[in-house]
């Protein structure tokens, strides 16, 4: 319980509570560098000591990391940083007997939640949907620092490491994303190869340059795009729904068909108001950090999760090249794959010729085992300020429609249509 407010005129008491205790929210820790690689339990216990919290669930037992921090942070922030470094997610729970608090738990997950199968429909389970988009945390480049090797006094960087896949590339200590820079480049930037990038710091944990570069790329893929969250006001929260669970949202009127994770649940019981925030990650800290697990070369276990792929015995789901319709040509390729029940589509396409405003076009057709159980409509970005709607129909047709900002406008043949979407079947 963080805040309370008693209103005698309305006979109400307002209470704001968080799942982490005050010890974790307010305790501040300084700089620290580990002397060797430790498991996640070591770091969690170190920064939760004397708080009353103990580890209950730990799904990350076979990895070790040599971590370091060069700035101050609260215990809860440090725990989130630890989880991100191990490609994990954390949550808190409590064991209560009557009115007596018996245990405070910190739970460490590979990925919180489950596919709940819950379908939420506007004007039935849902009162309203608010879409929030932000570029407040956007970056198109990173200055990258890693962990400090044993016996060294400075962290490693990418200096001297060579990498260029056509989109992401390393220059000195920096990692840049070409495609993101085409969209978000500084307007008054000087001419030059590395000009116009919006750069932030990336502090990794690996002392291996290859692994550090992979960690930075996984993070930059996320922050180089506009963040998007959905605040869904419900008539009531479905039984058993928890943070991390996957739900399906349908708005037939607005043609929104969304599959997403629950990132935050707010309950105002006295007012009968229930708000659920959905997205791949929150715009602000939530306990689910925007990270992908990148495992050090020398500590990679069999069956590790790497950048969202199940890697077993060195194999991964194969990307397949989309067979485009006659209306589109590949710009940076378009590919798709199925990882167990998760279907992913990535790439960039352009129209063969200008598409009239309001017209829709077929992009390609998915194999039958990848057809969705409900139609999908998801907003995607173009190469400028315009957006468009990616549709996936029940018969596997992947379509383009609704190009523009406030209204439909023609889509030129030079436009780049960016596609990055995942859903479950």
XYZ file of C-alpha atoms in Angstrom:
425
model
C 0.000 0.000 0.000
C 1.692 3.202 -1.216
C -0.906 5.990 -0.873
C -4.209 6.343 0.981
C -6.718 9.193 0.819
C -9.809 9.534 3.037
C -12.613 11.802 1.795
C -15.094 12.521 4.622
C -17.542 14.407 2.379
C -18.023 11.443 0.035
C -17.325 8.764 2.655
C -14.696 7.188 0.445
C -11.193 5.883 1.026
C -8.802 5.790 -1.933
C -5.963 3.254 -1.766
C -3.069 2.881 -4.244
C -0.973 -0.273 -3.901
C 1.853 -1.938 -5.831
C 3.012 -5.520 -5.807
C 6.604 -4.647 -4.799
C 7.216 -3.572 -1.208
C 8.370 -0.130 -0.082
C 11.797 -1.605 0.712
C 12.285 -2.417 -2.966
C 10.676 0.751 -4.338
C 12.665 3.203 -2.212
C 15.977 1.503 -1.292
C 18.822 2.868 -3.439
C 21.949 0.934 -4.433
C 25.133 2.340 -5.939
C 27.720 1.175 -8.461
C 28.644 -2.487 -8.491
C 30.714 -4.900 -10.577
C 30.557 -8.643 -9.977
C 33.914 -10.411 -9.562
C 32.749 -13.410 -11.631
C 29.699 -14.869 -13.352
C 26.814 -15.624 -10.967
C 23.322 -17.110 -11.441
C 20.268 -14.840 -11.367
C 19.373 -16.004 -7.845
C 22.611 -14.487 -6.490
C 21.818 -11.009 -7.821
C 18.129 -11.113 -6.846
C 18.969 -12.165 -3.281
C 21.682 -9.499 -3.079
C 19.307 -6.658 -3.952
C 16.286 -7.926 -2.025
C 18.016 -8.770 1.237
C 16.324 -7.566 4.446
C 13.188 -6.702 2.445
C 11.254 -9.777 3.525
C 11.056 -11.026 -0.064
C 12.349 -14.467 -1.049
C 12.640 -16.287 -4.366
C 9.689 -18.603 -4.924
C 9.627 -19.510 -8.641
C 12.897 -19.543 -10.603
C 12.764 -20.723 -14.216
C 16.293 -19.428 -15.026
C 18.614 -21.740 -13.089
C 21.183 -22.745 -15.708
C 22.618 -19.376 -16.787
C 25.294 -17.175 -15.230
C 26.263 -13.568 -15.938
C 28.971 -11.118 -14.861
C 26.912 -7.975 -14.284
C 27.878 -4.397 -13.474
C 26.142 -1.055 -12.889
C 27.818 2.345 -12.974
C 24.834 4.414 -11.771
C 22.567 4.473 -8.721
C 19.143 2.799 -8.897
C 16.391 1.608 -6.584
C 16.166 -2.054 -5.625
C 13.109 -2.608 -7.851
C 14.871 -0.960 -10.804
C 17.966 -3.082 -10.170
C 15.847 -6.252 -10.102
C 14.292 -5.328 -13.462
C 17.771 -4.732 -14.868
C 18.911 -8.137 -13.586
C 15.918 -9.842 -15.162
C 16.552 -8.064 -18.486
C 20.198 -9.161 -18.438
C 19.129 -12.795 -18.121
C 16.318 -12.469 -20.686
C 13.794 -13.078 -17.907
C 10.685 -11.404 -16.479
C 9.846 -10.990 -12.800
C 6.689 -10.715 -10.740
C 5.698 -10.558 -7.089
C 3.209 -12.620 -5.095
C 2.147 -13.023 -1.481
C 1.005 -15.856 0.764
C -1.713 -14.706 3.172
C -3.381 -16.714 5.945
C -6.527 -14.893 7.039
C -5.277 -11.357 7.669
C -1.696 -12.442 8.341
C 0.998 -12.027 5.691
C 3.076 -15.205 5.719
C 5.460 -14.798 2.754
C 6.552 -12.226 0.177
C 7.737 -13.830 -3.050
C 9.823 -12.743 -6.052
C 9.087 -14.957 -9.057
C 11.491 -15.300 -11.986
C 9.981 -16.415 -15.297
C 11.303 -17.134 -18.768
C 8.100 -15.411 -19.887
C 5.191 -14.443 -17.675
C 1.686 -15.538 -18.445
C -0.030 -17.961 -20.799
C -2.230 -17.902 -23.885
C -5.514 -17.422 -22.021
C -7.737 -17.917 -25.062
C -9.887 -15.052 -23.710
C -11.667 -13.013 -26.399
C -12.750 -9.467 -25.459
C -15.267 -7.672 -27.710
C -16.077 -3.979 -27.822
C -19.582 -3.200 -26.453
C -19.721 -6.597 -24.782
C -16.823 -7.228 -22.385
C -15.172 -3.916 -23.373
C -16.539 -0.418 -22.707
C -13.871 1.472 -24.635
C -10.408 1.172 -26.197
C -7.786 3.931 -26.037
C -4.780 3.563 -28.369
C -1.598 5.267 -27.140
C 1.393 5.807 -29.398
C 4.664 7.441 -28.446
C 8.133 8.139 -29.822
C 9.396 9.419 -26.442
C 11.831 6.498 -26.083
C 12.723 6.133 -29.761
C 16.330 5.686 -30.883
C 17.897 4.804 -34.222
C 21.384 4.180 -32.886
C 23.186 3.071 -29.733
C 26.529 3.782 -28.183
C 27.247 0.314 -26.855
C 29.096 -0.706 -23.692
C 29.259 -4.230 -22.291
C 30.462 -5.928 -19.155
C 33.882 -5.542 -17.549
C 36.163 -8.568 -18.134
C 37.849 -10.142 -15.145
C 41.066 -8.282 -14.357
C 40.082 -5.236 -16.461
C 39.029 -1.830 -15.154
C 36.806 -0.772 -18.071
C 33.814 -2.353 -19.832
C 34.204 -3.635 -23.379
C 32.700 -1.822 -26.371
C 32.108 -2.691 -30.032
C 35.248 -0.830 -31.096
C 37.154 -3.041 -33.538
C 34.191 -5.384 -34.095
C 32.811 -5.665 -37.641
C 29.104 -6.201 -38.361
C 26.813 -5.137 -41.219
C 23.681 -7.048 -42.284
C 22.466 -4.328 -44.633
C 20.229 -2.728 -41.991
C 22.107 -2.837 -38.681
C 25.806 -2.007 -38.738
C 28.632 -1.221 -36.318
C 30.780 1.912 -36.630
C 33.360 2.308 -33.882
C 31.548 2.011 -30.544
C 28.141 2.681 -32.158
C 25.401 0.453 -33.575
C 23.101 2.036 -36.195
C 19.831 1.047 -37.908
C 19.636 2.292 -41.517
C 15.914 1.675 -42.096
C 14.908 3.471 -38.882
C 17.129 6.413 -39.813
C 15.323 6.771 -43.147
C 12.102 7.362 -41.209
C 13.306 9.287 -38.148
C 16.506 11.008 -39.305
C 17.243 14.420 -37.781
C 15.934 16.992 -40.233
C 18.917 19.335 -39.976
C 21.630 16.694 -39.690
C 24.924 17.197 -41.463
C 25.747 15.145 -44.548
C 27.659 11.920 -43.915
C 27.485 8.130 -43.644
C 26.561 8.103 -39.947
C 24.610 11.379 -39.923
C 21.085 11.967 -38.662
C 20.870 9.122 -36.135
C 19.122 9.554 -32.789
C 21.494 7.836 -30.373
C 21.082 6.543 -26.837
C 23.320 4.541 -24.506
C 23.038 0.756 -24.397
C 24.650 -0.934 -21.409
C 24.918 -4.662 -22.023
C 26.338 -7.322 -19.751
C 28.374 -9.599 -21.991
C 32.160 -9.482 -22.225
C 31.951 -11.139 -25.660
C 31.702 -8.621 -28.527
C 29.600 -10.914 -30.726
C 27.086 -11.528 -27.935
C 27.092 -7.846 -26.938
C 26.305 -6.854 -30.529
C 23.424 -9.366 -30.617
C 22.039 -7.977 -27.351
C 22.197 -4.418 -28.692
C 20.536 -5.358 -32.011
C 17.676 -7.140 -30.200
C 17.063 -4.021 -28.114
C 17.440 -1.523 -30.984
C 14.885 -3.461 -33.057
C 12.308 -2.553 -30.422
C 13.214 1.067 -29.623
C 13.635 2.043 -33.300
C 9.860 1.727 -33.762
C 6.980 3.790 -32.434
C 5.677 2.345 -29.155
C 2.041 1.355 -29.120
C -0.170 0.339 -26.174
C -3.903 -0.278 -25.878
C -5.820 0.720 -22.738
C -8.953 -1.399 -22.613
C -11.702 -0.494 -20.118
C -13.629 -3.631 -19.164
C -16.986 -4.244 -17.543
C -15.101 -6.695 -15.306
C -11.739 -8.462 -15.359
C -12.129 -12.072 -16.570
C -11.493 -14.668 -13.895
C -7.913 -15.862 -13.790
C -6.504 -13.147 -16.064
C -2.974 -12.211 -14.990
C -0.146 -9.962 -16.158
C 1.715 -11.552 -19.067
C -1.312 -13.485 -20.355
C -2.231 -13.257 -24.036
C -5.768 -12.077 -24.902
C -7.662 -11.343 -28.124
C -9.457 -8.020 -28.662
C -12.122 -7.570 -31.344
C -13.635 -4.262 -32.477
C -15.697 -5.087 -35.558
C -16.758 -1.469 -36.074
C -13.223 -0.108 -36.105
C -11.873 -3.277 -37.746
C -9.393 -3.903 -34.915
C -8.405 -7.509 -34.288
C -5.603 -7.580 -31.779
C -3.642 -10.366 -30.110
C -1.501 -9.005 -27.323
C -0.123 -9.452 -23.826
C -1.548 -8.045 -20.615
C 1.026 -5.599 -19.250
C -0.936 -3.887 -16.510
C -4.233 -4.395 -14.669
C -5.846 -1.501 -12.775
C -8.895 -2.147 -10.599
C -11.046 0.573 -9.005
C -13.445 -1.724 -7.194
C -15.603 0.976 -5.584
C -16.164 2.640 -8.970
C -16.583 -0.616 -10.884
C -13.801 0.439 -13.248
C -11.340 -2.085 -14.668
C -8.563 -1.071 -17.062
C -6.170 -3.474 -18.789
C -3.135 -2.217 -20.720
C -2.102 -4.381 -23.675
C 0.987 -4.419 -25.842
C 4.335 -6.118 -26.309
C 5.801 -3.885 -23.628
C 4.715 -0.868 -21.598
C 5.796 2.667 -22.425
C 6.829 2.895 -18.773
C 8.356 0.298 -16.458
C 6.029 -2.585 -15.586
C 8.011 -5.672 -14.691
C 7.970 -6.802 -18.320
C 11.023 -5.265 -19.935
C 11.431 -4.911 -23.743
C 14.218 -7.480 -24.038
C 15.093 -10.625 -25.928
C 17.273 -13.314 -24.383
C 20.716 -13.349 -25.987
C 22.870 -16.073 -24.456
C 26.645 -15.792 -24.130
C 28.533 -18.033 -26.530
C 30.158 -19.988 -23.711
C 27.077 -20.383 -21.492
C 24.391 -21.329 -24.029
C 22.309 -24.288 -22.807
C 20.425 -26.752 -25.012
C 16.915 -25.460 -25.607
C 17.783 -21.805 -24.875
C 15.421 -19.045 -26.000
C 17.238 -16.661 -28.340
C 15.491 -13.575 -29.744
C 12.120 -15.271 -29.336
C 13.178 -18.526 -31.062
C 13.276 -21.937 -29.404
C 16.806 -23.100 -30.130
C 17.088 -26.850 -29.616
C 20.230 -28.714 -30.623
C 21.331 -25.713 -32.683
C 18.212 -25.573 -34.870
C 15.470 -22.951 -35.145
C 12.203 -22.482 -37.051
C 13.014 -21.716 -40.696
C 12.078 -18.367 -42.247
C 10.229 -18.749 -45.559
C 10.159 -16.108 -48.307
C 6.684 -14.793 -49.121
C 5.385 -15.342 -52.664
C 4.151 -11.798 -53.338
C 1.080 -11.007 -55.426
C 1.440 -8.972 -58.611
C 0.539 -5.796 -56.695
C 3.766 -5.640 -54.629
C 7.512 -6.101 -54.936
C 9.961 -6.846 -52.144
C 11.984 -3.924 -50.820
C 13.943 -5.589 -48.043
C 12.351 -9.014 -48.488
C 9.218 -10.369 -46.807
C 9.404 -13.568 -44.794
C 7.294 -15.611 -42.408
C 7.657 -18.606 -40.098
C 5.786 -20.707 -37.542
C 7.382 -21.483 -34.152
C 5.052 -24.034 -32.538
C 1.825 -21.927 -32.353
C 3.406 -18.516 -32.940
C 3.358 -17.115 -36.496
C 5.700 -14.202 -37.330
C 5.805 -12.009 -40.458
C 8.641 -9.521 -41.106
C 9.916 -7.429 -43.988
C 9.367 -4.424 -46.243
C 7.387 -4.248 -49.503
C 6.473 -1.541 -52.008
C 3.558 -1.250 -54.473
C 4.258 -2.054 -58.124
C 2.293 1.067 -59.014
C 0.396 3.772 -57.141
C -2.600 2.486 -55.144
C -5.641 4.761 -55.081
C -6.750 6.102 -51.698
C -9.183 3.728 -49.995
C -8.267 0.731 -52.185
C -7.119 -2.568 -50.675
C -4.676 -5.036 -52.221
C -3.552 -8.623 -51.623
C 0.096 -8.877 -50.522
C 0.476 -12.675 -50.298
C -1.255 -15.796 -48.952
C -0.144 -17.737 -45.863
C -0.066 -21.561 -45.744
C -3.186 -23.141 -44.225
C -1.496 -24.105 -40.938
C -0.823 -20.396 -40.302
C -4.374 -19.121 -40.857
C -5.653 -17.136 -37.812
C -8.711 -18.186 -35.764
C -10.070 -14.605 -35.948
C -9.440 -11.923 -38.610
C -6.503 -9.650 -37.765
C -6.248 -5.925 -38.491
C -3.084 -4.154 -37.308
C -1.804 -0.615 -37.976
C 1.656 -0.515 -39.599
C 3.965 2.383 -40.486
C 5.098 3.590 -43.882
C 8.355 5.399 -44.604
C 6.894 8.800 -43.654
C 4.108 9.983 -41.348
C 1.462 7.842 -43.064
C 0.206 4.563 -41.646
C -1.682 1.640 -43.163
C -3.638 -1.418 -42.072
C -2.243 -4.921 -42.414
C -5.038 -7.475 -42.612
C -4.891 -11.255 -42.235
C -8.156 -12.976 -43.151
C -9.435 -16.379 -42.063
C -8.330 -17.837 -45.435
C -4.726 -16.647 -44.951
C -4.943 -13.627 -47.266
C -2.502 -10.926 -46.097
C -3.793 -7.544 -47.298
C -2.981 -3.823 -47.535
C -5.609 -1.093 -46.895
C -6.371 2.312 -45.312
C -3.163 4.158 -46.246
C -2.890 7.694 -44.813
C -3.058 9.627 -41.531
C -6.425 11.289 -40.875
C -7.895 9.964 -44.126
C -7.127 7.615 -47.009
C -4.641 8.955 -49.587
C -2.897 7.367 -52.595
C 0.119 5.173 -51.823
C 2.978 5.799 -54.251
C 5.177 3.079 -55.742
C 8.200 4.520 -53.892
C 6.584 3.999 -50.470
C 8.151 1.458 -48.109
C 5.577 -0.541 -46.153
C 7.095 -1.992 -42.979
C 5.650 -5.281 -41.681
C 6.429 -6.786 -38.270
C 3.661 -8.846 -36.688
C 3.252 -12.004 -34.595
C 0.120 -13.896 -33.547
C -0.891 -17.337 -32.281
C -2.825 -20.083 -34.087
